[in-house]
Amino acid sequence: MKTGLVLEGGALRGLYTMGIVDVLIEKHIFFDGMIGVSAGAAFGCNYKSQQSGRVLRYNQRFAHDWRFCSVRSWLCTGDLFGADFGYHQVPEELDPFDFKAFNAHPTAFWLVATDVETGKAVYKQITKRMHMDEVCEWIRASSSMPLVSQYVEIYGQKLLDGGLADSIPLKFFNEQGYERNIVILTQPRSYTKQPNRLMPLMRMIYHRQPRFVETIARRHDMYNEQLRYVAEQEKMGKAFVIAPEAKLPIQHITHDPKRMQRTYDMGRQQALALLSQIKAFLGNETTR
């Protein structure tokens, strides 16, 4: 039975996720495959490279660097999160991502992006045959939020944030044969997504991509249905869900390193408290 790790997005709420993931790294918890969406991909890839602590470190280090995330970056480059700085200079030079360890680790790594023309989810498995620049661009595509990001074009396909089309890709992963999954959410279990209040602006900006607009308009329904699916899988014993006990003390974006630390620590503490249950759910063969 293949085991999987499913990581929701949520921008800097993903620091909570990484508190959990870093514990999984440190305790040598193994998965056959993992899939990340948006921040779940951008941060979660550090599970496969086995770089515990890296995500918190670089987010705190560059919290006040305008090239990393700022209105200035958005105005100068078209991307709130600097495309070249955040997705190339940081992982390739300033806080190196261990591509060698990433490629050597046996866990399969998938991510989700959204096709701007069709409005459909694009599921991409990252393989060792891909150049690191291409890997970075796929991760950027999965993480590029609408309105504050330019399209990421890969092989002629225009892409944006994967969470728009598939926020919690547990069903997709089940279809790939991953039958027993840890699912990490970044909202409390009581959370219900509401319709997007920026839809008038979305319709104006993306009027040439009507299918994409409809995907955004339906996102709350899709998300809430996925929460129901996750709950059903959990009830059947096929999913182990980890979610914040209360709303996280962080927004999509923050420049406060202390708030980042607090959010990350919440994830670590929860993972440590649940560690025996996680191991029991996955089975002894998953700890290597």
PDB file of C-alpha atoms in Angstrom:
ATOM      1  CA  MET A   1       0.000   0.000   0.000  1.00  0.00           C
ATOM      2  CA  LYS A   2       1.571   3.293  -1.131  1.00  0.00           C
ATOM      3  CA  THR A   3       1.704   6.125   1.379  1.00  0.00           C
ATOM      4  CA  GLY A   4       1.456   9.802   0.499  1.00  0.00           C
ATOM      5  CA  LEU A   5       1.830  13.291   1.906  1.00  0.00           C
ATOM      6  CA  VAL A   6      -0.663  15.917   0.690  1.00  0.00           C
ATOM      7  CA  LEU A   7       0.144  19.581   1.378  1.00  0.00           C
ATOM      8  CA  GLU A   8      -2.382  22.373   0.981  1.00  0.00           C
ATOM      9  CA  GLY A   9      -1.179  25.877   0.104  1.00  0.00           C
ATOM     10  CA  GLY A  10      -1.855  29.128   1.916  1.00  0.00           C
ATOM     11  CA  ALA A  11       1.222  31.322   1.313  1.00  0.00           C
ATOM     12  CA  LEU A  12       2.951  31.959   4.652  1.00  0.00           C
ATOM     13  CA  ARG A  13       0.432  29.793   6.477  1.00  0.00           C
ATOM     14  CA  GLY A  14       2.675  27.140   4.952  1.00  0.00           C
ATOM     15  CA  LEU A  15       5.171  27.806   7.749  1.00  0.00           C
ATOM     16  CA  TYR A  16       2.774  25.869   9.985  1.00  0.00           C
ATOM     17  CA  THR A  17       2.969  23.028   7.468  1.00  0.00           C
ATOM     18  CA  MET A  18       6.758  23.161   7.516  1.00  0.00           C
ATOM     19  CA  GLY A  19       6.843  22.915  11.289  1.00  0.00           C
ATOM     20  CA  ILE A  20       5.113  19.571  10.827  1.00  0.00           C
ATOM     21  CA  VAL A  21       7.164  18.519   7.808  1.00  0.00           C
ATOM     22  CA  ASP A  22      10.456  19.299   9.516  1.00  0.00           C
ATOM     23  CA  VAL A  23       9.484  16.966  12.357  1.00  0.00           C
ATOM     24  CA  LEU A  24       8.710  14.265   9.772  1.00  0.00           C
ATOM     25  CA  ILE A  25      12.181  14.813   8.282  1.00  0.00           C
ATOM     26  CA  GLU A  26      13.914  14.685  11.647  1.00  0.00           C
ATOM     27  CA  LYS A  27      12.032  11.563  12.745  1.00  0.00           C
ATOM     28  CA  HIS A  28      12.793   9.815   9.433  1.00  0.00           C
ATOM     29  CA  ILE A  29       9.148   9.361   8.443  1.00  0.00           C
ATOM     30  CA  PHE A  30       9.059   8.079   4.866  1.00  0.00           C
ATOM     31  CA  PHE A  31       6.409   8.465   2.140  1.00  0.00           C
ATOM     32  CA  ASP A  32       6.203   6.821  -1.256  1.00  0.00           C
ATOM     33  CA  GLY A  33       4.987  10.075  -2.765  1.00  0.00           C
ATOM     34  CA  MET A  34       4.014  13.629  -1.932  1.00  0.00           C
ATOM     35  CA  ILE A  35       2.009  16.342  -3.653  1.00  0.00           C
ATOM     36  CA  GLY A  36       2.065  20.051  -2.888  1.00  0.00           C
ATOM     37  CA  VAL A  37      -0.048  22.973  -3.988  1.00  0.00           C
ATOM     38  CA  SER A  38       1.262  26.550  -4.065  1.00  0.00           C
ATOM     39  CA  ALA A  39       3.196  27.026  -0.794  1.00  0.00           C
ATOM     40  CA  GLY A  40       2.709  23.315  -0.230  1.00  0.00           C
ATOM     41  CA  ALA A  41       4.932  22.777  -3.274  1.00  0.00           C
ATOM     42  CA  ALA A  42       7.332  25.702  -2.787  1.00  0.00           C
ATOM     43  CA  PHE A  43       7.953  24.825   0.855  1.00  0.00           C
ATOM     44  CA  GLY A  44       7.191  21.114   0.798  1.00  0.00           C
ATOM     45  CA  CYS A  45       9.920  20.278  -1.713  1.00  0.00           C
ATOM     46  CA  ASN A  46      12.332  20.649   1.215  1.00  0.00           C
ATOM     47  CA  TYR A  47      10.977  17.356   2.567  1.00  0.00           C
ATOM     48  CA  LYS A  48      12.415  15.586  -0.463  1.00  0.00           C
ATOM     49  CA  SER A  49      15.731  17.443  -0.162  1.00  0.00           C
ATOM     50  CA  GLN A  50      15.683  16.681   3.601  1.00  0.00           C
ATOM     51  CA  GLN A  51      16.503  20.280   4.563  1.00  0.00           C
ATOM     52  CA  SER A  52      14.832  20.714   7.902  1.00  0.00           C
ATOM     53  CA  GLY A  53      14.618  24.371   8.999  1.00  0.00           C
ATOM     54  CA  ARG A  54      15.483  25.856   5.610  1.00  0.00           C
ATOM     55  CA  VAL A  55      12.054  27.330   4.815  1.00  0.00           C
ATOM     56  CA  LEU A  56      11.778  29.196   8.102  1.00  0.00           C
ATOM     57  CA  ARG A  57      15.379  30.369   7.802  1.00  0.00           C
ATOM     58  CA  TYR A  58      15.134  31.986   4.375  1.00  0.00           C
ATOM     59  CA  ASN A  59      11.703  33.495   5.013  1.00  0.00           C
ATOM     60  CA  GLN A  60      13.009  35.174   8.149  1.00  0.00           C
ATOM     61  CA  ARG A  61      16.300  36.179   6.528  1.00  0.00           C
ATOM     62  CA  PHE A  62      14.661  37.889   3.554  1.00  0.00           C
ATOM     63  CA  ALA A  63      11.516  39.124   5.310  1.00  0.00           C
ATOM     64  CA  HIS A  64      12.447  42.763   4.710  1.00  0.00           C
ATOM     65  CA  ASP A  65      14.192  42.380   1.360  1.00  0.00           C
ATOM     66  CA  TRP A  66      12.020  44.068  -1.271  1.00  0.00           C
ATOM     67  CA  ARG A  67      13.243  41.624  -3.925  1.00  0.00           C
ATOM     68  CA  PHE A  68      11.729  38.697  -2.022  1.00  0.00           C
ATOM     69  CA  CYS A  69       8.175  39.938  -1.418  1.00  0.00           C
ATOM     70  CA  SER A  70       6.928  43.511  -1.625  1.00  0.00           C
ATOM     71  CA  VAL A  71       4.701  45.982  -3.419  1.00  0.00           C
ATOM     72  CA  ARG A  72       7.892  47.401  -4.910  1.00  0.00           C
ATOM     73  CA  SER A  73       8.676  44.003  -6.409  1.00  0.00           C
ATOM     74  CA  TRP A  74       5.149  43.821  -7.813  1.00  0.00           C
ATOM     75  CA  LEU A  75       5.401  47.282  -9.385  1.00  0.00           C
ATOM     76  CA  CYS A  76       8.894  46.685 -10.768  1.00  0.00           C
ATOM     77  CA  THR A  77       8.572  43.108 -11.966  1.00  0.00           C
ATOM     78  CA  GLY A  78       4.881  42.216 -12.049  1.00  0.00           C
ATOM     79  CA  ASP A  79       5.352  39.660  -9.266  1.00  0.00           C
ATOM     80  CA  LEU A  80       4.692  40.312  -5.579  1.00  0.00           C
ATOM     81  CA  PHE A  81       7.035  37.431  -4.771  1.00  0.00           C
ATOM     82  CA  GLY A  82      10.113  38.197  -6.850  1.00  0.00           C
ATOM     83  CA  ALA A  83      10.350  35.591  -9.602  1.00  0.00           C
ATOM     84  CA  ASP A  84      14.080  35.660 -10.212  1.00  0.00           C
ATOM     85  CA  PHE A  85      15.141  36.443  -6.640  1.00  0.00           C
ATOM     86  CA  GLY A  86      12.798  34.087  -4.784  1.00  0.00           C
ATOM     87  CA  TYR A  87      12.748  31.171  -7.205  1.00  0.00           C
ATOM     88  CA  HIS A  88      16.277  31.275  -8.592  1.00  0.00           C
ATOM     89  CA  GLN A  89      18.754  33.424  -6.626  1.00  0.00           C
ATOM     90  CA  VAL A  90      17.656  32.153  -3.214  1.00  0.00           C
ATOM     91  CA  PRO A  91      17.561  28.394  -4.006  1.00  0.00           C
ATOM     92  CA  GLU A  92      20.534  28.444  -6.351  1.00  0.00           C
ATOM     93  CA  GLU A  93      22.870  30.862  -4.536  1.00  0.00           C
ATOM     94  CA  LEU A  94      21.778  32.566  -1.306  1.00  0.00           C
ATOM     95  CA  ASP A  95      20.283  29.656   0.642  1.00  0.00           C
ATOM     96  CA  PRO A  96      21.020  26.704  -1.631  1.00  0.00           C
ATOM     97  CA  PHE A  97      18.383  24.072  -2.193  1.00  0.00           C
ATOM     98  CA  ASP A  98      20.002  20.637  -2.252  1.00  0.00           C
ATOM     99  CA  PHE A  99      19.012  19.490  -5.743  1.00  0.00           C
ATOM    100  CA  LYS A 100      21.324  16.484  -5.476  1.00  0.00           C
ATOM    101  CA  ALA A 101      19.586  15.221  -2.333  1.00  0.00           C
ATOM    102  CA  PHE A 102      16.189  16.061  -3.868  1.00  0.00           C
ATOM    103  CA  ASN A 103      16.916  13.888  -6.903  1.00  0.00           C
ATOM    104  CA  ALA A 104      18.395  11.080  -4.826  1.00  0.00           C
ATOM    105  CA  HIS A 105      15.475  10.823  -2.397  1.00  0.00           C
ATOM    106  CA  PRO A 106      13.066   8.045  -3.435  1.00  0.00           C
ATOM    107  CA  THR A 107       9.834   9.870  -2.581  1.00  0.00           C
ATOM    108  CA  ALA A 108       7.968  10.862  -5.758  1.00  0.00           C
ATOM    109  CA  PHE A 109       7.236  14.597  -5.876  1.00  0.00           C
ATOM    110  CA  TRP A 110       4.162  16.062  -7.569  1.00  0.00           C
ATOM    111  CA  LEU A 111       2.784  19.587  -7.700  1.00  0.00           C
ATOM    112  CA  VAL A 112      -0.330  21.285  -9.009  1.00  0.00           C
ATOM    113  CA  ALA A 113      -0.674  24.394 -11.190  1.00  0.00           C
ATOM    114  CA  THR A 114      -3.674  25.889 -12.994  1.00  0.00           C
ATOM    115  CA  ASP A 115      -3.853  26.303 -16.771  1.00  0.00           C
ATOM    116  CA  VAL A 116      -4.982  29.872 -17.408  1.00  0.00           C
ATOM    117  CA  GLU A 117      -6.594  29.065 -20.768  1.00  0.00           C
ATOM    118  CA  THR A 118      -8.583  25.990 -19.722  1.00  0.00           C
ATOM    119  CA  GLY A 119      -9.035  26.703 -16.029  1.00  0.00           C
ATOM    120  CA  LYS A 120      -8.085  23.094 -15.308  1.00  0.00           C
ATOM    121  CA  ALA A 121      -5.567  21.665 -12.879  1.00  0.00           C
ATOM    122  CA  VAL A 122      -2.194  20.607 -14.254  1.00  0.00           C
ATOM    123  CA  TYR A 123      -0.529  17.822 -12.278  1.00  0.00           C
ATOM    124  CA  LYS A 124       3.221  17.605 -12.751  1.00  0.00           C
ATOM    125  CA  GLN A 125       5.617  15.026 -11.408  1.00  0.00           C
ATOM    126  CA  ILE A 126       9.113  16.432 -10.969  1.00  0.00           C
ATOM    127  CA  THR A 127      11.777  13.995 -12.131  1.00  0.00           C
ATOM    128  CA  LYS A 128      15.572  13.872 -11.934  1.00  0.00           C
ATOM    129  CA  ARG A 129      15.778  14.359 -15.718  1.00  0.00           C
ATOM    130  CA  MET A 130      14.571  17.957 -15.332  1.00  0.00           C
ATOM    131  CA  HIS A 131      17.076  20.818 -15.094  1.00  0.00           C
ATOM    132  CA  MET A 132      16.943  22.723 -11.820  1.00  0.00           C
ATOM    133  CA  ASP A 133      15.764  25.904 -13.581  1.00  0.00           C
ATOM    134  CA  GLU A 134      12.766  24.026 -14.949  1.00  0.00           C
ATOM    135  CA  VAL A 135      11.998  22.591 -11.515  1.00  0.00           C
ATOM    136  CA  CYS A 136      12.082  26.108 -10.051  1.00  0.00           C
ATOM    137  CA  GLU A 137       9.738  27.384 -12.754  1.00  0.00           C
ATOM    138  CA  TRP A 138       7.200  24.624 -12.105  1.00  0.00           C
ATOM    139  CA  ILE A 139       7.292  25.432  -8.399  1.00  0.00           C
ATOM    140  CA  ARG A 140       6.868  29.126  -9.209  1.00  0.00           C
ATOM    141  CA  ALA A 141       3.900  28.298 -11.443  1.00  0.00           C
ATOM    142  CA  SER A 142       2.213  26.350  -8.661  1.00  0.00           C
ATOM    143  CA  SER A 143       2.743  29.277  -6.282  1.00  0.00           C
ATOM    144  CA  SER A 144       1.930  32.305  -8.468  1.00  0.00           C
ATOM    145  CA  MET A 145      -1.173  33.938  -7.036  1.00  0.00           C
ATOM    146  CA  PRO A 146      -3.559  35.703  -9.442  1.00  0.00           C
ATOM    147  CA  LEU A 147      -3.622  39.523  -9.607  1.00  0.00           C
ATOM    148  CA  VAL A 148      -0.148  39.830  -8.056  1.00  0.00           C
ATOM    149  CA  SER A 149       1.766  37.474 -10.371  1.00  0.00           C
ATOM    150  CA  GLN A 150       2.561  37.237 -14.031  1.00  0.00           C
ATOM    151  CA  TYR A 151       1.704  34.085 -15.926  1.00  0.00           C
ATOM    152  CA  VAL A 152       4.410  31.444 -15.784  1.00  0.00           C
ATOM    153  CA  GLU A 153       4.794  30.025 -19.277  1.00  0.00           C
ATOM    154  CA  ILE A 154       6.252  26.525 -19.580  1.00  0.00           C
ATOM    155  CA  TYR A 155       6.345  24.851 -22.986  1.00  0.00           C
ATOM    156  CA  GLY A 156       3.690  27.276 -24.251  1.00  0.00           C
ATOM    157  CA  GLN A 157       1.306  26.623 -21.369  1.00  0.00           C
ATOM    158  CA  LYS A 158       0.331  29.652 -19.253  1.00  0.00           C
ATOM    159  CA  LEU A 159       0.097  28.731 -15.591  1.00  0.00           C
ATOM    160  CA  LEU A 160      -0.834  30.226 -12.234  1.00  0.00           C
ATOM    161  CA  ASP A 161      -1.493  29.057  -8.669  1.00  0.00           C
ATOM    162  CA  GLY A 162      -2.530  25.407  -8.427  1.00  0.00           C
ATOM    163  CA  GLY A 163      -4.853  26.078  -5.514  1.00  0.00           C
ATOM    164  CA  LEU A 164      -7.317  27.749  -7.852  1.00  0.00           C
ATOM    165  CA  ALA A 165      -8.169  24.463  -9.590  1.00  0.00           C
ATOM    166  CA  ASP A 166      -7.283  21.849  -6.944  1.00  0.00           C
ATOM    167  CA  SER A 167      -6.566  23.115  -3.458  1.00  0.00           C
ATOM    168  CA  ILE A 168      -6.354  19.765  -1.647  1.00  0.00           C
ATOM    169  CA  PRO A 169      -5.423  17.130  -4.260  1.00  0.00           C
ATOM    170  CA  LEU A 170      -6.157  14.076  -2.123  1.00  0.00           C
ATOM    171  CA  LYS A 171      -8.577  12.567  -4.652  1.00  0.00           C
ATOM    172  CA  PHE A 172      -6.002  12.914  -7.435  1.00  0.00           C
ATOM    173  CA  PHE A 173      -3.382  11.228  -5.289  1.00  0.00           C
ATOM    174  CA  ASN A 174      -5.772   8.407  -4.459  1.00  0.00           C
ATOM    175  CA  GLU A 175      -6.233   7.914  -8.202  1.00  0.00           C
ATOM    176  CA  GLN A 176      -2.440   7.611  -8.584  1.00  0.00           C
ATOM    177  CA  GLY A 177      -2.449   4.689  -6.172  1.00  0.00           C
ATOM    178  CA  TYR A 178      -1.576   6.463  -2.923  1.00  0.00           C
ATOM    179  CA  GLU A 179      -4.079   4.802  -0.624  1.00  0.00           C
ATOM    180  CA  ARG A 180      -2.918   5.941   2.811  1.00  0.00           C
ATOM    181  CA  ASN A 181      -2.192   9.666   3.098  1.00  0.00           C
ATOM    182  CA  ILE A 182      -1.196  12.262   5.642  1.00  0.00           C
ATOM    183  CA  VAL A 183      -3.074  15.470   4.725  1.00  0.00           C
ATOM    184  CA  ILE A 184      -1.849  18.768   6.159  1.00  0.00           C
ATOM    185  CA  LEU A 185      -4.336  21.641   6.033  1.00  0.00           C
ATOM    186  CA  THR A 186      -3.586  25.270   6.845  1.00  0.00           C
ATOM    187  CA  GLN A 187      -7.047  26.208   8.087  1.00  0.00           C
ATOM    188  CA  PRO A 188      -8.879  24.835  11.137  1.00  0.00           C
ATOM    189  CA  ARG A 189     -11.312  21.974  10.590  1.00  0.00           C
ATOM    190  CA  SER A 190     -14.243  24.341  11.148  1.00  0.00           C
ATOM    191  CA  TYR A 191     -13.200  26.544   8.214  1.00  0.00           C
ATOM    192  CA  THR A 192     -15.589  27.025   5.289  1.00  0.00           C
ATOM    193  CA  LYS A 193     -14.405  28.925   2.227  1.00  0.00           C
ATOM    194  CA  GLN A 194     -16.624  31.797   1.071  1.00  0.00           C
ATOM    195  CA  PRO A 195     -17.061  33.206  -2.463  1.00  0.00           C
ATOM    196  CA  ASN A 196     -14.167  35.370  -3.638  1.00  0.00           C
ATOM    197  CA  ARG A 197     -14.905  39.029  -2.888  1.00  0.00           C
ATOM    198  CA  LEU A 198     -12.529  40.102  -5.670  1.00  0.00           C
ATOM    199  CA  MET A 199     -14.483  38.413  -8.450  1.00  0.00           C
ATOM    200  CA  PRO A 200     -15.416  41.717 -10.190  1.00  0.00           C
ATOM    201  CA  LEU A 201     -11.695  42.546 -10.424  1.00  0.00           C
ATOM    202  CA  MET A 202     -10.855  38.992 -11.487  1.00  0.00           C
ATOM    203  CA  ARG A 203     -13.426  39.154 -14.292  1.00  0.00           C
ATOM    204  CA  MET A 204     -11.989  42.464 -15.462  1.00  0.00           C
ATOM    205  CA  ILE A 205      -8.311  41.425 -15.368  1.00  0.00           C
ATOM    206  CA  TYR A 206      -8.826  37.955 -16.855  1.00  0.00           C
ATOM    207  CA  HIS A 207     -11.705  38.685 -19.223  1.00  0.00           C
ATOM    208  CA  ARG A 208      -9.837  36.988 -22.061  1.00  0.00           C
ATOM    209  CA  GLN A 209      -9.679  33.726 -20.072  1.00  0.00           C
ATOM    210  CA  PRO A 210     -13.343  33.042 -19.256  1.00  0.00           C
ATOM    211  CA  ARG A 211     -12.746  29.420 -18.223  1.00  0.00           C
ATOM    212  CA  PHE A 212     -10.091  30.539 -15.783  1.00  0.00           C
ATOM    213  CA  VAL A 213     -12.476  33.124 -14.356  1.00  0.00           C
ATOM    214  CA  GLU A 214     -15.153  30.484 -13.853  1.00  0.00           C
ATOM    215  CA  THR A 215     -12.665  28.263 -12.064  1.00  0.00           C
ATOM    216  CA  ILE A 216     -11.912  31.091  -9.648  1.00  0.00           C
ATOM    217  CA  ALA A 217     -15.626  31.834  -9.216  1.00  0.00           C
ATOM    218  CA  ARG A 218     -16.317  28.191  -8.309  1.00  0.00           C
ATOM    219  CA  ARG A 219     -13.286  27.759  -6.119  1.00  0.00           C
ATOM    220  CA  HIS A 220     -15.151  27.990  -2.809  1.00  0.00           C
ATOM    221  CA  ASP A 221     -17.516  25.201  -3.866  1.00  0.00           C
ATOM    222  CA  MET A 222     -14.604  23.050  -5.040  1.00  0.00           C
ATOM    223  CA  TYR A 223     -12.684  23.652  -1.817  1.00  0.00           C
ATOM    224  CA  ASN A 224     -15.586  22.878   0.485  1.00  0.00           C
ATOM    225  CA  GLU A 225     -16.347  19.696  -1.465  1.00  0.00           C
ATOM    226  CA  GLN A 226     -12.706  18.672  -1.086  1.00  0.00           C
ATOM    227  CA  LEU A 227     -12.936  19.190   2.663  1.00  0.00           C
ATOM    228  CA  ARG A 228     -15.887  16.807   2.704  1.00  0.00           C
ATOM    229  CA  TYR A 229     -13.883  14.263   0.688  1.00  0.00           C
ATOM    230  CA  VAL A 230     -10.948  14.569   3.085  1.00  0.00           C
ATOM    231  CA  ALA A 231     -13.307  14.009   6.031  1.00  0.00           C
ATOM    232  CA  GLU A 232     -14.772  10.914   4.354  1.00  0.00           C
ATOM    233  CA  GLN A 233     -11.311   9.479   3.722  1.00  0.00           C
ATOM    234  CA  GLU A 234     -10.375  10.167   7.314  1.00  0.00           C
ATOM    235  CA  LYS A 235     -13.516   8.426   8.589  1.00  0.00           C
ATOM    236  CA  MET A 236     -12.644   5.389   6.430  1.00  0.00           C
ATOM    237  CA  GLY A 237      -9.165   5.280   7.962  1.00  0.00           C
ATOM    238  CA  LYS A 238      -7.454   6.137   4.672  1.00  0.00           C
ATOM    239  CA  ALA A 239      -6.341   9.662   5.606  1.00  0.00           C
ATOM    240  CA  PHE A 240      -4.727  11.151   8.692  1.00  0.00           C
ATOM    241  CA  VAL A 241      -5.550  14.850   8.797  1.00  0.00           C
ATOM    242  CA  ILE A 242      -3.477  17.466  10.582  1.00  0.00           C
ATOM    243  CA  ALA A 243      -5.007  20.943  10.815  1.00  0.00           C
ATOM    244  CA  PRO A 244      -4.496  23.974  13.051  1.00  0.00           C
ATOM    245  CA  GLU A 245      -6.557  23.862  16.223  1.00  0.00           C
ATOM    246  CA  ALA A 246      -7.410  27.546  15.726  1.00  0.00           C
ATOM    247  CA  LYS A 247      -6.842  30.213  13.101  1.00  0.00           C
ATOM    248  CA  LEU A 248      -3.136  30.659  12.542  1.00  0.00           C
ATOM    249  CA  PRO A 249      -1.525  33.906  13.777  1.00  0.00           C
ATOM    250  CA  ILE A 250      -0.362  34.818  10.275  1.00  0.00           C
ATOM    251  CA  GLN A 251      -1.854  36.108   7.038  1.00  0.00           C
ATOM    252  CA  HIS A 252      -0.954  35.152   3.476  1.00  0.00           C
ATOM    253  CA  ILE A 253       1.885  37.656   3.719  1.00  0.00           C
ATOM    254  CA  THR A 254       3.852  39.007   6.668  1.00  0.00           C
ATOM    255  CA  HIS A 255       7.238  40.627   7.146  1.00  0.00           C
ATOM    256  CA  ASP A 256       7.395  39.808  10.864  1.00  0.00           C
ATOM    257  CA  PRO A 257       9.989  37.083  11.647  1.00  0.00           C
ATOM    258  CA  LYS A 258       8.526  36.567  15.128  1.00  0.00           C
ATOM    259  CA  ARG A 259       5.083  35.827  13.681  1.00  0.00           C
ATOM    260  CA  MET A 260       6.708  33.405  11.259  1.00  0.00           C
ATOM    261  CA  GLN A 261       8.461  31.661  14.143  1.00  0.00           C
ATOM    262  CA  ARG A 262       5.258  31.406  16.158  1.00  0.00           C
ATOM    263  CA  THR A 263       3.379  29.852  13.231  1.00  0.00           C
ATOM    264  CA  TYR A 264       6.179  27.381  12.529  1.00  0.00           C
ATOM    265  CA  ASP A 265       6.414  26.411  16.194  1.00  0.00           C
ATOM    266  CA  MET A 266       2.690  25.653  16.284  1.00  0.00           C
ATOM    267  CA  GLY A 267       3.201  23.108  13.521  1.00  0.00           C
ATOM    268  CA  ARG A 268       6.204  21.518  15.246  1.00  0.00           C
ATOM    269  CA  GLN A 269       4.416  21.216  18.567  1.00  0.00           C
ATOM    270  CA  GLN A 270       1.370  19.633  16.983  1.00  0.00           C
ATOM    271  CA  ALA A 271       3.467  17.162  14.984  1.00  0.00           C
ATOM    272  CA  LEU A 272       5.414  16.079  18.053  1.00  0.00           C
ATOM    273  CA  ALA A 273       2.180  15.580  19.984  1.00  0.00           C
ATOM    274  CA  LEU A 274       0.762  13.443  17.167  1.00  0.00           C
ATOM    275  CA  LEU A 275       3.963  11.580  16.306  1.00  0.00           C
ATOM    276  CA  SER A 276       2.958   8.212  17.740  1.00  0.00           C
ATOM    277  CA  GLN A 277      -0.395   8.393  15.959  1.00  0.00           C
ATOM    278  CA  ILE A 278       1.281   9.328  12.672  1.00  0.00           C
ATOM    279  CA  LYS A 279       3.639   6.363  12.941  1.00  0.00           C
ATOM    280  CA  ALA A 280       0.804   4.016  13.819  1.00  0.00           C
ATOM    281  CA  PHE A 281      -1.257   5.247  10.862  1.00  0.00           C
ATOM    282  CA  LEU A 282       1.575   4.850   8.371  1.00  0.00           C
ATOM    283  CA  GLY A 283       2.946   1.591   9.771  1.00  0.00           C
ATOM    284  CA  ASN A 284       6.457   0.698  10.874  1.00  0.00           C
ATOM    285  CA  GLU A 285       7.665   0.188   7.303  1.00  0.00           C
ATOM    286  CA  THR A 286       7.356   3.934   6.646  1.00  0.00           C
ATOM    287  CA  THR A 287      10.046   4.874   9.173  1.00  0.00           C
ATOM    288  CA  ARG A 288      13.455   4.460   7.562  1.00  0.00           C
TER     289      ARG A 288
END
